[in-house]
Every structure is written in structure tokens, then in C-alpha cells.
Amino acid sequence: MSVRVYIPADAAAKSIGADAVAAAVRDEAMRLGLAIEIVRTGSRGLLWLEPMVEIETARGRVAYGVVRVSDVANLFAAGFLDGAEHPLSLGLVDDILYLRAQTRLTFARVGVNDPLSFEAYVASGGMMGLARAQAISTDAILDEMTISGLRGRGGAGFPAAIKWRTVRDAQSARKYVVINADEGDSGTFADRMLMEGDPFLIIEGMAIGALAVGADRGVIYIRSEYPHAIHVMNEALRIARREKLLGAHFDVEVRVGAGAYVCGEETALLESIEGKRGQVRAKPPLPAHRGLFGRPTLVHNVLTIAAAPTILANGGKAYGDLGVGRSRGTKPVQLAGNVKRGGLYELPFGVTLRELVYDIGGGTASGRPLRAVQVGGPLGAYFPEHLLDTPLDYEAMAKAGGLLGHGGVVVFDDGVDMARQARFAFEFCATESCGKCTPCRIGSTRGAETLDKIVAGVEVEKNMALVDDLLTLMTDASLCALGGLTPLPVGSALKHFPEDFIRAPKCAAAE
Amino acid sequence: MSADVFNADDAERIIAAQMEQARVFYGEDAKGAAPLLPILHALQHAFGHVPPQAQPIIAHALNISQAEVRGVVSFYHDFKTEPAARAVIKLCRAEACQARGCERIAAHLESAYGLKTGARSHDGHISLESVYCLGNCALGPTALLGDDLIGMIDEARADALVAQARR
Ligand SMILES: Cc1cc2nc3c(=O)[nH]c(=O)nc-3n(C[C@H](O)[C@H](O)[C@H](O)COP(=O)(O)O)c2cc1C
Ligand code: SF4
Ligand code: FES
């Protein structure tokens, strides 16, 4: 009997040598004449332990990490194929604290299965959601979605069931399901990990959505920065066609983005699929009424649609029982930047930033004091230490002057220069602006220049007032959140870290 | 990723294949510009850039104006209208990588190899581009070389990355 060895093929694990480790394990087993079967999986999300290698034993799966090529011979010698003790041993996977503390619904199979084994997908509960959806009426599907309380995971947090109903009730010979896998926010990688780790879940979710709203075509729009995810998704679509999950009744294609952050905005994304510049459309009409090629379109983030199979399989109530307030279910939180235990943690809503960053994350990777945490990507606010008790749910984040967005949490130590971060936010907005609104296109460039003057100590008070006016203008007069929310990172940096902006005396003296 | 010379026959073949694929999938919705992004990606893949000579051919095939094609090519950061270097290093410069020291790596690439964002190395073989997030934000600084993702880049790994790019 050959021993099963699981090694992630997730892009993050590959980025620090998982392929080389897999090759070394294969070679060493061959050299020793031991029969093994290497299964490449997604990542469990404990990224600081990657490359993490798991061995299937009678007791369950035993993990080792961080495994480097130079450790491999030694691991074999210690008997790791039997799950033996070793300095790199992490024990039984199911006992690892950082996994036990999670509620893995969407990511239940990620890091466990070969992502492209349809057999393994079905054997581990896949396709149950679709089967249930096929057995009940579309009204009953919509009821389950309503009861679940599921809200959009892409950023805006709009109730999913309302969208589904709107698209279903729209009349058209053709409707689309479009999945937003543009994942442009720095600090986020959950969509990528799910596409690479459990692509059939996304496809099943799309099939459920299509059934409920009456769509016969679907598109997954993936950013070009994700070559591995594009590859895995395309393979999965091919297999799903073979397995008749997709076909003439409902088929899906991957569209690849081309390096434009704003194409993550749903209407710009639709324009992009239509072969146009990624410019934001004015709403109304809503995409649910007139979306892709003018047809009623259900647009969802990867994680939103991937919650549908679980909701249908277990019922909307089980899902909605998790979470707090109006934030129901689980949220895959991505902990990134200067943090010791960075990774993906699927948690019920409501954990505080402090618990996340310190208890789970272990503080900064550099070991220096933490200074700021940015939540929600480039359009999210910077939080100082004293606001870390804010819980991660849509409403609490908004109340604290921020947003939860796609759930990215980026940690900075005391080496950060917050004036530079604020400037970056303006610059990013200027570079990525679709060009439709003047405050976003021109105001952001103006903002970066004005911040430079403030930092240089030039007419500080006057320029501060100017930045203030600009932020108000951008907030009020932008068509979409790129221009409309850039004031969050800038404003929060100014508010919570003023000492980084006011350094006047030394410059004034120099001139 | 080769900077192959432009060839009108190849371009036409690539365009026709993408149009057919869009027609099969989208049916009547596939008219006009619908296949444009896949066409541009395929051309860039074949020629290392989107050759300006290909643009009138695209416009003609899709029955849209040349200005429209130009507008789309210029809107997206990915599409280049000039031949690329043999290898392109895409270094992430977004917030999570900033927090992990990507600016230090950028400075190292410049001082050691003359690699400046948007420019080529001293020997002309490699160019450096900035990208904003590669989805490896817990293990940055991160770069993409071809389809290879490289994480936790310190000076030594940056040197190895340049060596890999030169091969
Ligand atoms: C500038 C900008 C960028 C966005 N980027 C993304 C993105 O990368 N992924 C995403 O799912 N939603 C993104 N959104 C939100 C989408 O517009 C939209 O709300 C979302 O795709 C709807 O899906 P959901 O209801 O499932 O969240 C972005 C919005 C803006 C304004
Ligand atoms: S705010 Fe900026 S990105 Fe959004 S529509 Fe206006 S110009 Fe375009
Ligand atoms: S911020 Fe660099 S990979 Fe995400």
C-alpha cells in the first residue's frame, strides 16, 4: 500500500518552494524504494507554515511545516511516512489550533482534496446543494437564500437574495451569471485560494444561481495577475462539462482581466467583458435588470456564490445561525502584511481586529510594535492600536469609520510612514481611475501634490484645508467607490496619525 | 514570451479563432467588440506585445473603429504596444507588500541591476514592472516572472530571481 502525501499546489505555497519540495519528496521516496502517492491540494491557509506537507496515517492526517527541500531526507529518516515525531511536526491536522478555531464552510475542502478530482468533490459532500436546488422550486431556493441572510462578499454587502429575485423576475431570452474574481484589493487572496483549492464549489454555486434566476450562460472574470487560478478554473470547467454539471443548459467561460483595478467594480467589469474600456456605468439600470450585453445579470463575488451550495445543502437557517447582527454566516478573513501568522481564516463574523491580529496573527512579523492596520483593501481605513477592539462585521466597521470590504487585514509595524501611505492612496486612485469623474481623475493627483507640500511644511494650514475640501468633494461627487472611498485611507491616516504629516520646522529652516 | 515579429497571417488566424470562440459561447451577443480582450491577450501572447499593425485588422474583423481598438489597448495596463524585454519581472508594490519591504527590494533591483520600473536592465534583457497585488499578501514581497510566483523576496531571492530571468 502506498502512503498518501499531500502537498499544496496553491500559488502562495508554490511561491516559497512547494513544487521543489514535492519533487524532493518524490525523489527521496524513489531512492528509498518506498511507495507513495503525492496528492497536490490547495492550501489550508496557514500560510506561515507553508510549504506544509501532510501524511495520511491511521490516526488521521499528520502535518509537517515549514518544510524545505533540505529537510526532506531528514524527514524520511525520522519516519515521517508513519507520522513520526520530528522538530517540524505539527501533529494531527485536525488538532492544529489555528484550524480548530475556524468555522470552515466555504473553505471546508481547500487544502484537503485534490481540487481537480470531481470524484473527491462529490465524495466530500459536493453537488448536494445543487441536487437540493433541483428538487425544490425557485421560490423555495430564494427562500433559503433569504433565510441565510447572505450578503455580498465583494465589498458592498448587498443582500444576495434580493439580487437573485430581481434577476429571476426580469424578462429576457437570455440571462447571465457573472462571477467577479478580479480580487484587486491588496491584502486579499481568498478568491484566489478558493479557485485554486475548490473550483467545483464555485461552479456548483454558479449552477445553483443559474437555476434560480433562469440563466444559461456564466462568466468568471479573473484578474490576469492570477495565472494559476486561471489555469485551475479552466481545467475545472472542462471536467465539469464532462461530468454534465455544465452543458448546453448552462455553460461557463473564464474571461481574463488586463490589469485594471477599476474592473473589479461590477459595471466596469461588464464593460470589460463586452470588449470596452473598463469605465463605470451610471446606475440605474442595475446589472440585475440590464447587465452583460444589456441582459439581466446576476453579478457576485466568488465567495458569495460559493456560499450557495452550503446554504442549499444544509438549509439557510444553519448558515444564518452563525455571525452577529446583520452580518450572517462566515467570513474568510485574510491576514496579511507585517504579521507573524499570516493566512486565511474563515470565521463567523464578530471577531475583533485585536483578536485577529494578536491572538491569531501573533503580532508583527518583524517583532517591532504594531502601528497601523488597514482593513478592506486600498479603499479601506487605517486603524490605530486604540481602535483594534472593533469587531469585523459590516456595521461595526462602518461605525468606526472604515469598511470590511473583501476582508483583507494588512498589518504595519512602526516603520510605516503614514503620510507616504496616504499619498499612495491618492496616487493609486489617480492611476486606476476610469476617468469619468473629475474629482477622482484630477482631484487625486492634486491631493498627492498637496500632501507633499504639507509634509514639506509649505503653508500647512491652508493645504490641510485644501485636502479636507478635496476629500469631501471626492466623497460627494464620485460615481463609484474608487473616487468615493479613497478619502477613507487618506482621512483615517490624517486623523489617527497626524504626527506623520506635520514635520514642518526642519524643512522651513532649510529654505 | 518572445518578441516575435509581426505577421499579418498569424494575426488574422488568432483573431478569427477568438471570434469563433465568442460566437459559439455568446451567440448573437458576440457581435462587435465582445471578443476584443481575448484577442488582445492572444496577440500579446504570440508577439510579446499588441503590434500596432494588428489594430486595423482587429477593427476590420470586429467591425468597430480603429479609435475604439486603440482606446481599449491604452486603457488596460497589461497591453503593451512595443516589444517587451525577453523576461519581465512584475514586482508587487501594493500595501501588504509595502508592509513587508517591497520598496527595499525595488531599491536593490535598481542599484544592483539598473532595473527601474518601466525600464530595462543594463543588458536590455529584463524589464521591471510594478503590479498591485498578486494575491500573495501574507508572504510578500512578491513578484511574478512569467507564470512563476515568487514570495518572501529578500535581497538574495531577488538576485536569484534576476538570474532566473536571465536564463
Ligand atoms: C473600485 C471598485 C473595485 C471593486 N473590486 C471588486 C473586486 O475585485 N471583487 C469583487 O467581488 N467586488 C469588487 N467590487 C464590488 C463590486 O462592484 C460588486 O459590488 C460586487 O462584485 C458584487 O458582488 P457581491 O454582491 O457578491 O459582493 C469593487 C467595487 C469598486 C467600486
Ligand atoms: S469615481 Fe473614479 S473610477 Fe469611479 S466612476 Fe468616477 S472616475 Fe471612474
Ligand atoms: S499586496 Fe503584494 S501580493 Fe498582495
Tab-separated table of C-alpha atoms in Angstrom, chain A residues 180 182-184 221 260-269:
chain	number	residue	atom	x	y	z
A	180	ASN	CA	-16.282	38.727	-10.030
A	182	ASP	CA	-10.979	40.422	-10.051
A	183	GLU	CA	-9.851	40.467	-6.395
A	184	GLY	CA	-7.887	43.680	-6.741
A	221	TYR	CA	-13.776	37.245	-14.735
A	260	ALA	CA	-7.196	47.479	-14.269
A	261	TYR	CA	-8.282	47.739	-10.637
A	262	VAL	CA	-11.494	49.522	-11.521
A	263	CYS	CA	-12.672	46.479	-13.500
A	264	GLY	CA	-13.500	44.937	-10.134
A	265	GLU	CA	-16.390	47.398	-9.990
A	266	GLU	CA	-19.252	45.357	-11.361
A	267	THR	CA	-20.368	47.595	-14.217
A	268	ALA	CA	-16.792	48.291	-15.342
A	269	LEU	CA	-16.291	44.538	-15.271
